[in-house]
Each structure stands twice: as structure tokens, then as C-alpha cells.
JSON list of C-alpha atoms and ligand atoms in Angstrom, two decimals:
[
{"chain": "Y", "resi": 1, "resn": "MET", "atom": "CA", "xyz": [55.61, 119.80, 121.72]},
{"chain": "Y", "resi": 2, "resn": "LEU", "atom": "CA", "xyz": [57.65, 118.27, 118.95]},
{"chain": "Y", "resi": 3, "resn": "GLU", "atom": "CA", "xyz": [58.80, 120.42, 116.09]},
{"chain": "Y", "resi": 4, "resn": "LYS", "atom": "CA", "xyz": [59.76, 118.94, 112.78]},
{"chain": "Y", "resi": 5, "resn": "ILE", "atom": "CA", "xyz": [62.90, 120.65, 111.55]},
{"chain": "Y", "resi": 6, "resn": "THR", "atom": "CA", "xyz": [63.16, 120.45, 107.79]},
{"chain": "Y", "resi": 7, "resn": "ARG", "atom": "CA", "xyz": [65.99, 122.95, 107.29]},
{"chain": "Y", "resi": 8, "resn": "PRO", "atom": "CA", "xyz": [69.25, 122.44, 109.18]},
{"chain": "Y", "resi": 9, "resn": "ALA", "atom": "CA", "xyz": [69.65, 126.22, 109.57]},
{"chain": "Y", "resi": 10, "resn": "ASP", "atom": "CA", "xyz": [66.46, 126.30, 111.67]},
{"chain": "Y", "resi": 11, "resn": "VAL", "atom": "CA", "xyz": [67.90, 124.15, 114.46]},
{"chain": "Y", "resi": 12, "resn": "ARG", "atom": "CA", "xyz": [68.09, 125.99, 117.79]},
{"chain": "Y", "resi": 13, "resn": "ARG", "atom": "CA", "xyz": [71.51, 126.08, 119.35]},
{"chain": "Y", "resi": 14, "resn": "TRP", "atom": "CA", "xyz": [72.67, 126.47, 122.92]},
{"chain": "Y", "resi": 15, "resn": "PRO", "atom": "CA", "xyz": [76.32, 127.47, 123.17]},
{"chain": "Y", "resi": 16, "resn": "GLY", "atom": "CA", "xyz": [78.33, 125.49, 125.68]},
{"chain": "Y", "resi": 17, "resn": "ASP", "atom": "CA", "xyz": [80.77, 122.68, 126.23]},
{"chain": "Y", "resi": 18, "resn": "PHE", "atom": "CA", "xyz": [80.43, 119.09, 127.37]},
{"chain": "Y", "resi": 19, "resn": "PRO", "atom": "CA", "xyz": [83.20, 117.94, 129.70]},
{"chain": "Y", "resi": 20, "resn": "VAL", "atom": "CA", "xyz": [83.70, 114.66, 127.85]},
{"chain": "Y", "resi": 21, "resn": "ARG", "atom": "CA", "xyz": [87.05, 113.17, 126.95]},
{"chain": "Y", "resi": 22, "resn": "HIS", "atom": "CA", "xyz": [87.91, 110.07, 125.04]},
{"chain": "Y", "resi": 23, "resn": "ARG", "atom": "CA", "xyz": [90.99, 108.20, 124.00]},
{"chain": "Y", "resi": 24, "resn": "TYR", "atom": "CA", "xyz": [90.98, 106.28, 120.76]},
{"chain": "Y", "resi": 25, "resn": "THR", "atom": "CA", "xyz": [93.48, 103.45, 120.54]},
{"chain": "Y", "resi": 26, "resn": "PRO", "atom": "CA", "xyz": [94.70, 102.10, 117.22]},
{"chain": "Y", "resi": 27, "resn": "GLY", "atom": "CA", "xyz": [94.06, 98.46, 118.12]},
{"chain": "Y", "resi": 28, "resn": "VAL", "atom": "CA", "xyz": [96.26, 95.44, 117.44]},
{"chain": "Y", "resi": 29, "resn": "ALA", "atom": "CA", "xyz": [96.65, 95.92, 113.68]},
{"chain": "Y", "resi": 30, "resn": "GLY", "atom": "CA", "xyz": [96.78, 99.69, 113.96]},
{"chain": "Y", "resi": 31, "resn": "GLU", "atom": "CA", "xyz": [99.64, 99.40, 116.44]},
{"chain": "Y", "resi": 32, "resn": "VAL", "atom": "CA", "xyz": [101.63, 97.33, 113.94]},
{"chain": "Y", "resi": 33, "resn": "PHE", "atom": "CA", "xyz": [100.76, 99.80, 111.16]},
{"chain": "Y", "resi": 34, "resn": "PHE", "atom": "CA", "xyz": [101.85, 102.87, 113.13]},
{"chain": "Y", "resi": 35, "resn": "THR", "atom": "CA", "xyz": [105.01, 101.23, 114.50]},
{"chain": "Y", "resi": 36, "resn": "ALA", "atom": "CA", "xyz": [106.09, 100.24, 110.97]},
{"chain": "Y", "resi": 37, "resn": "LEU", "atom": "CA", "xyz": [105.28, 103.74, 109.75]},
{"chain": "Y", "resi": 38, "resn": "ARG", "atom": "CA", "xyz": [107.33, 105.35, 112.53]},
{"chain": "Y", "resi": 39, "resn": "ASP", "atom": "CA", "xyz": [110.31, 102.99, 112.62]},
{"chain": "Y", "resi": 40, "resn": "ARG", "atom": "CA", "xyz": [110.59, 101.75, 109.04]},
{"chain": "Y", "resi": 41, "resn": "GLY", "atom": "CA", "xyz": [108.77, 104.42, 107.05]},
{"chain": "Y", "resi": 42, "resn": "ILE", "atom": "CA", "xyz": [106.52, 101.89, 105.33]},
{"chain": "Y", "resi": 43, "resn": "LEU", "atom": "CA", "xyz": [102.77, 101.46, 104.99]},
{"chain": "Y", "resi": 44, "resn": "LEU", "atom": "CA", "xyz": [101.38, 98.06, 105.93]},
{"chain": "Y", "resi": 45, "resn": "GLY", "atom": "CA", "xyz": [98.11, 96.66, 104.73]},
{"chain": "Y", "resi": 46, "resn": "SER", "atom": "CA", "xyz": [96.25, 93.42, 105.32]},
{"chain": "Y", "resi": 47, "resn": "ARG", "atom": "CA", "xyz": [95.40, 91.01, 102.55]},
{"chain": "Y", "resi": 48, "resn": "CYS", "atom": "CA", "xyz": [92.28, 88.83, 102.49]},
{"chain": "Y", "resi": 49, "resn": "GLU", "atom": "CA", "xyz": [92.84, 86.15, 99.86]},
{"chain": "Y", "resi": 50, "resn": "GLU", "atom": "CA", "xyz": [89.25, 84.94, 100.21]},
{"chain": "Y", "resi": 51, "resn": "ASP", "atom": "CA", "xyz": [87.89, 88.31, 99.09]},
{"chain": "Y", "resi": 52, "resn": "ASP", "atom": "CA", "xyz": [90.84, 89.28, 96.90]},
{"chain": "Y", "resi": 53, "resn": "TYR", "atom": "CA", "xyz": [91.03, 92.56, 98.81]},
{"chain": "Y", "resi": 54, "resn": "THR", "atom": "CA", "xyz": [93.89, 94.44, 100.48]},
{"chain": "Y", "resi": 55, "resn": "TYR", "atom": "CA", "xyz": [93.05, 96.85, 103.28]},
{"chain": "Y", "resi": 56, "resn": "VAL", "atom": "CA", "xyz": [95.12, 99.82, 104.34]},
{"chain": "Y", "resi": 57, "resn": "PRO", "atom": "CA", "xyz": [95.82, 100.65, 107.12]},
{"chain": "Y", "resi": 58, "resn": "ALA", "atom": "CA", "xyz": [96.25, 97.05, 108.32]},
{"chain": "Y", "resi": 59, "resn": "ARG", "atom": "CA", "xyz": [93.20, 95.35, 109.85]},
{"chain": "Y", "resi": 60, "resn": "LEU", "atom": "CA", "xyz": [92.80, 92.65, 112.47]},
{"chain": "Y", "resi": 61, "resn": "PHE", "atom": "CA", "xyz": [89.92, 91.06, 110.55]},
{"chain": "Y", "resi": 62, "resn": "CYS", "atom": "CA", "xyz": [88.28, 91.20, 107.14]},
{"chain": "Y", "resi": 63, "resn": "GLU", "atom": "CA", "xyz": [85.20, 93.42, 107.09]},
{"chain": "Y", "resi": 64, "resn": "ARG", "atom": "CA", "xyz": [83.68, 91.21, 104.39]},
{"chain": "Y", "resi": 65, "resn": "CYS", "atom": "CA", "xyz": [84.19, 87.64, 105.63]},
{"chain": "Y", "resi": 66, "resn": "PHE", "atom": "CA", "xyz": [85.46, 88.24, 109.22]},
{"chain": "Y", "resi": 67, "resn": "ALA", "atom": "CA", "xyz": [88.58, 86.16, 108.61]},
{"chain": "Y", "resi": 68, "resn": "GLU", "atom": "CA", "xyz": [91.52, 86.99, 110.87]},
{"chain": "Y", "resi": 69, "resn": "LEU", "atom": "CA", "xyz": [94.07, 89.12, 109.03]},
{"chain": "Y", "resi": 70, "resn": "ALA", "atom": "CA", "xyz": [97.63, 90.22, 109.66]},
{"chain": "Y", "resi": 71, "resn": "ALA", "atom": "CA", "xyz": [99.63, 93.29, 108.70]},
{"chain": "Y", "resi": 72, "resn": "ASP", "atom": "CA", "xyz": [101.28, 91.30, 105.94]},
{"chain": "Y", "resi": 73, "resn": "VAL", "atom": "CA", "xyz": [101.45, 93.50, 102.84]},
{"chain": "Y", "resi": 74, "resn": "GLU", "atom": "CA", "xyz": [103.54, 96.58, 102.16]},
{"chain": "Y", "resi": 75, "resn": "VAL", "atom": "CA", "xyz": [101.63, 99.04, 99.98]},
{"chain": "Y", "resi": 76, "resn": "GLY", "atom": "CA", "xyz": [102.61, 102.27, 98.22]},
{"chain": "Y", "resi": 77, "resn": "PRO", "atom": "CA", "xyz": [104.46, 104.57, 98.39]},
{"chain": "Y", "resi": 78, "resn": "GLY", "atom": "CA", "xyz": [103.04, 105.30, 94.93]},
{"chain": "Y", "resi": 79, "resn": "GLY", "atom": "CA", "xyz": [99.34, 105.52, 94.33]},
{"chain": "Y", "resi": 80, "resn": "THR", "atom": "CA", "xyz": [96.51, 106.86, 92.22]},
{"chain": "Y", "resi": 81, "resn": "LEU", "atom": "CA", "xyz": [94.29, 109.81, 93.04]},
{"chain": "Y", "resi": 82, "resn": "VAL", "atom": "CA", "xyz": [90.72, 108.47, 93.26]},
{"chain": "Y", "resi": 83, "resn": "SER", "atom": "CA", "xyz": [88.99, 111.63, 94.49]},
{"chain": "Y", "resi": 84, "resn": "PHE", "atom": "CA", "xyz": [89.78, 114.98, 96.03]},
{"chain": "Y", "resi": 85, "resn": "THR", "atom": "CA", "xyz": [88.18, 117.98, 97.67]},
{"chain": "Y", "resi": 86, "resn": "ILE", "atom": "CA", "xyz": [89.29, 121.51, 98.40]},
{"chain": "Y", "resi": 87, "resn": "GLY", "atom": "CA", "xyz": [88.23, 123.07, 101.70]},
{"chain": "Y", "resi": 88, "resn": "PHE", "atom": "CA", "xyz": [87.89, 126.82, 102.02]},
{"chain": "Y", "resi": 89, "resn": "VAL", "atom": "CA", "xyz": [86.29, 126.70, 105.49]},
{"chain": "Y", "resi": 90, "resn": "GLY", "atom": "CA", "xyz": [87.71, 125.13, 108.66]},
{"chain": "Y", "resi": 91, "resn": "VAL", "atom": "CA", "xyz": [85.94, 122.57, 110.84]},
{"chain": "Y", "resi": 92, "resn": "ASP", "atom": "CA", "xyz": [84.56, 125.35, 113.06]},
{"chain": "Y", "resi": 93, "resn": "GLY", "atom": "CA", "xyz": [83.25, 127.32, 110.10]},
{"chain": "Y", "resi": 94, "resn": "GLU", "atom": "CA", "xyz": [86.09, 129.81, 110.00]},
{"chain": "Y", "resi": 95, "resn": "PRO", "atom": "CA", "xyz": [87.35, 130.89, 106.57]},
{"chain": "Y", "resi": 96, "resn": "LEU", "atom": "CA", "xyz": [90.82, 129.51, 105.82]},
{"chain": "Y", "resi": 97, "resn": "ASP", "atom": "CA", "xyz": [93.61, 131.80, 104.65]},
{"chain": "Y", "resi": 98, "resn": "VAL", "atom": "CA", "xyz": [94.97, 128.98, 102.53]},
{"chain": "Y", "resi": 99, "resn": "PRO", "atom": "CA", "xyz": [92.56, 126.35, 101.14]},
{"chain": "Y", "resi": 100, "resn": "VAL", "atom": "CA", "xyz": [93.18, 122.74, 102.24]},
{"chain": "Y", "resi": 101, "resn": "THR", "atom": "CA", "xyz": [93.27, 120.08, 99.55]},
{"chain": "Y", "resi": 102, "resn": "LEU", "atom": "CA", "xyz": [92.51, 116.51, 100.57]},
{"chain": "Y", "resi": 103, "resn": "GLY", "atom": "CA", "xyz": [93.02, 113.52, 98.34]},
{"chain": "Y", "resi": 104, "resn": "LEU", "atom": "CA", "xyz": [91.60, 110.02, 98.43]},
{"chain": "Y", "resi": 105, "resn": "VAL", "atom": "CA", "xyz": [94.35, 107.72, 97.18]},
{"chain": "Y", "resi": 106, "resn": "GLN", "atom": "CA", "xyz": [94.49, 104.07, 96.25]},
{"chain": "Y", "resi": 107, "resn": "LEU", "atom": "CA", "xyz": [98.04, 103.09, 97.09]},
{"chain": "Y", "resi": 108, "resn": "ASP", "atom": "CA", "xyz": [99.80, 100.62, 94.81]},
{"chain": "Y", "resi": 109, "resn": "GLY", "atom": "CA", "xyz": [99.01, 97.11, 96.03]},
{"chain": "Y", "resi": 110, "resn": "ALA", "atom": "CA", "xyz": [95.93, 98.18, 98.00]},
{"chain": "Y", "resi": 111, "resn": "ASP", "atom": "CA", "xyz": [92.23, 98.03, 97.22]},
{"chain": "Y", "resi": 112, "resn": "ALA", "atom": "CA", "xyz": [91.12, 100.31, 100.06]},
{"chain": "Y", "resi": 113, "resn": "VAL", "atom": "CA", "xyz": [91.77, 104.03, 99.82]},
{"chain": "Y", "resi": 114, "resn": "LEU", "atom": "CA", "xyz": [93.51, 106.41, 102.20]},
{"chain": "Y", "resi": 115, "resn": "LEU", "atom": "CA", "xyz": [92.55, 110.04, 102.82]},
{"chain": "Y", "resi": 116, "resn": "HIS", "atom": "CA", "xyz": [95.25, 112.62, 103.45]},
{"chain": "Y", "resi": 117, "resn": "HIS", "atom": "CA", "xyz": [96.50, 116.06, 102.45]},
{"chain": "Y", "resi": 118, "resn": "LEU", "atom": "CA", "xyz": [97.53, 116.71, 98.87]},
{"chain": "Y", "resi": 119, "resn": "LEU", "atom": "CA", "xyz": [100.78, 118.68, 99.02]},
{"chain": "Y", "resi": 120, "resn": "GLU", "atom": "CA", "xyz": [102.18, 121.39, 96.78]},
{"chain": "Y", "resi": 121, "resn": "VAL", "atom": "CA", "xyz": [99.01, 121.64, 94.72]},
{"chain": "Y", "resi": 122, "resn": "ASP", "atom": "CA", "xyz": [98.90, 125.46, 94.48]},
{"chain": "Y", "resi": 123, "resn": "ASP", "atom": "CA", "xyz": [96.49, 126.39, 91.70]},
{"chain": "Y", "resi": 124, "resn": "ARG", "atom": "CA", "xyz": [97.21, 123.36, 89.59]},
{"chain": "Y", "resi": 125, "resn": "PRO", "atom": "CA", "xyz": [94.06, 121.65, 88.25]},
{"chain": "Y", "resi": 126, "resn": "LEU", "atom": "CA", "xyz": [93.71, 118.12, 89.63]},
{"chain": "Y", "resi": 127, "resn": "GLU", "atom": "CA", "xyz": [92.47, 115.08, 87.76]},
{"chain": "Y", "resi": 128, "resn": "ILE", "atom": "CA", "xyz": [91.18, 111.74, 88.95]},
{"chain": "Y", "resi": 129, "resn": "GLY", "atom": "CA", "xyz": [93.70, 109.08, 88.00]},
{"chain": "Y", "resi": 130, "resn": "GLU", "atom": "CA", "xyz": [96.79, 111.21, 88.55]},
{"chain": "Y", "resi": 131, "resn": "ARG", "atom": "CA", "xyz": [99.79, 109.50, 90.07]},
{"chain": "Y", "resi": 132, "resn": "VAL", "atom": "CA", "xyz": [100.88, 110.48, 93.57]},
{"chain": "Y", "resi": 133, "resn": "GLU", "atom": "CA", "xyz": [103.39, 109.32, 96.16]},
{"chain": "Y", "resi": 134, "resn": "VAL", "atom": "CA", "xyz": [103.38, 109.33, 99.95]},
{"chain": "Y", "resi": 135, "resn": "VAL", "atom": "CA", "xyz": [105.52, 111.98, 101.64]},
{"chain": "Y", "resi": 136, "resn": "LEU", "atom": "CA", "xyz": [106.66, 111.05, 105.16]},
{"chain": "Y", "resi": 137, "resn": "ARG", "atom": "CA", "xyz": [108.08, 113.17, 107.93]},
{"chain": "Y", "resi": 138, "resn": "PRO", "atom": "CA", "xyz": [111.82, 112.66, 108.46]},
{"chain": "Y", "resi": 139, "resn": "ALA", "atom": "CA", "xyz": [112.65, 109.47, 110.41]},
{"chain": "Y", "resi": 140, "resn": "GLY", "atom": "CA", "xyz": [113.66, 111.26, 113.60]},
{"chain": "Y", "resi": 141, "resn": "GLU", "atom": "CA", "xyz": [110.45, 113.29, 113.70]},
{"chain": "Y", "resi": 142, "resn": "ARG", "atom": "CA", "xyz": [107.92, 110.46, 113.34]},
{"chain": "Y", "resi": 143, "resn": "THR", "atom": "CA", "xyz": [105.86, 109.61, 116.41]},
{"chain": "Y", "resi": 144, "resn": "GLY", "atom": "CA", "xyz": [103.65, 106.70, 115.29]},
{"chain": "Y", "resi": 145, "resn": "SER", "atom": "CA", "xyz": [100.69, 108.78, 114.16]},
{"chain": "Y", "resi": 146, "resn": "ILE", "atom": "CA", "xyz": [98.83, 109.24, 110.89]},
{"chain": "Y", "resi": 147, "resn": "LEU", "atom": "CA", "xyz": [100.55, 112.63, 110.83]},
{"chain": "Y", "resi": 148, "resn": "ASP", "atom": "CA", "xyz": [103.85, 110.82, 110.23]},
{"chain": "Y", "resi": 149, "resn": "ILE", "atom": "CA", "xyz": [102.48, 110.99, 106.71]},
{"chain": "Y", "resi": 150, "resn": "GLU", "atom": "CA", "xyz": [102.71, 114.59, 105.56]},
{"chain": "Y", "resi": 151, "resn": "GLY", "atom": "CA", "xyz": [100.48, 113.82, 102.63]},
{"chain": "Y", "resi": 152, "resn": "PHE", "atom": "CA", "xyz": [100.59, 112.88, 98.97]},
{"chain": "Y", "resi": 153, "resn": "ARG", "atom": "CA", "xyz": [102.66, 114.62, 96.33]},
{"chain": "Y", "resi": 154, "resn": "LEU", "atom": "CA", "xyz": [101.68, 114.61, 92.67]},
{"chain": "Y", "resi": 155, "resn": "THR", "atom": "CA", "xyz": [104.24, 112.82, 90.52]},
{"chain": "Y", "resi": 156, "resn": "SER", "atom": "CA", "xyz": [102.67, 113.10, 87.07]},
{"chain": "C", "resi": 1, "resn": "LIG", "atom": "ZN1", "xyz": [87.64, 88.47, 103.58]}
]
């Protein structure tokens, strides 16, 4: 018998775990991006002249015209806040002691946006269009991960 579930809260759940593991690799362009982030503290994007569009992080190909791209543009560290959200609940539904603020930022020189933590927000009201800058972990502590970026700090 098939039941049509119209309310997500009505879905039956069986607690348990699946023994599945995966490893996600950054790919050719992602490797260049993360190496530059770790070793040089810079953010690399990829420019498609055909589409007049700069991706960040760097891409191996253009998602619009499929042209081969390179990690050929340094973007940021300044940027503009395009959107934001404040999370009061963790990914497993647990209430958070301290809310998490995430910002969607268009880095200077990029068309694509990057999602990361907004730092030192406290209770300050946020506005779309505010200026931010990337905050990196200290050089000796970077490992070549997106967490080498601590987040964005408001500068305006
Ligand atoms: Zn293109």
C-alpha cells in the first residue's frame, strides 16, 4: 500500500545508521584553489571571458559554455554581503547556545558568491550590501581546507 505523505512531520522514521563512507576530492581546480589558500593566503577564481563571469572557488570548466578554465584570477579579500541567515538550531536539530550567522558574499572581482561564517556580528543588525573582508587562519595553521577561511568580518 502506498501512502501519500503531504506533511513532512508525518513521515515514519526508523532510527539507525548506514555504514557508508565517502571521500570528496576537490578536483583539479579545487586543488589549485586550496593550495593557494593554504600557502599564499589568497583566493583564486576562474574567469570565463566568453560569459563575462568569474567563478570562485576556481573551476576547471565554465558551467555556462563548458569552456576550459584556469585558476587565473585573484579575488577578494574584500566583498559585499549579498545575503545572510542566522541559525538557532544545529544540523541535528539541537538548540545552539550561540546562534550561527552565515553570510553569502560576492568577493571583489568575482561574480559567483561564497558562503561562510560572519564573524563578530553579536547583536548588530545586518544589511544587504554591507562591506566585508575575508579573515584567514594564521599561515602556520592553514591546512588547505575551506576552514582556512575563518569567515567574513564586517568592515563598514
Ligand atoms: Zn563560459
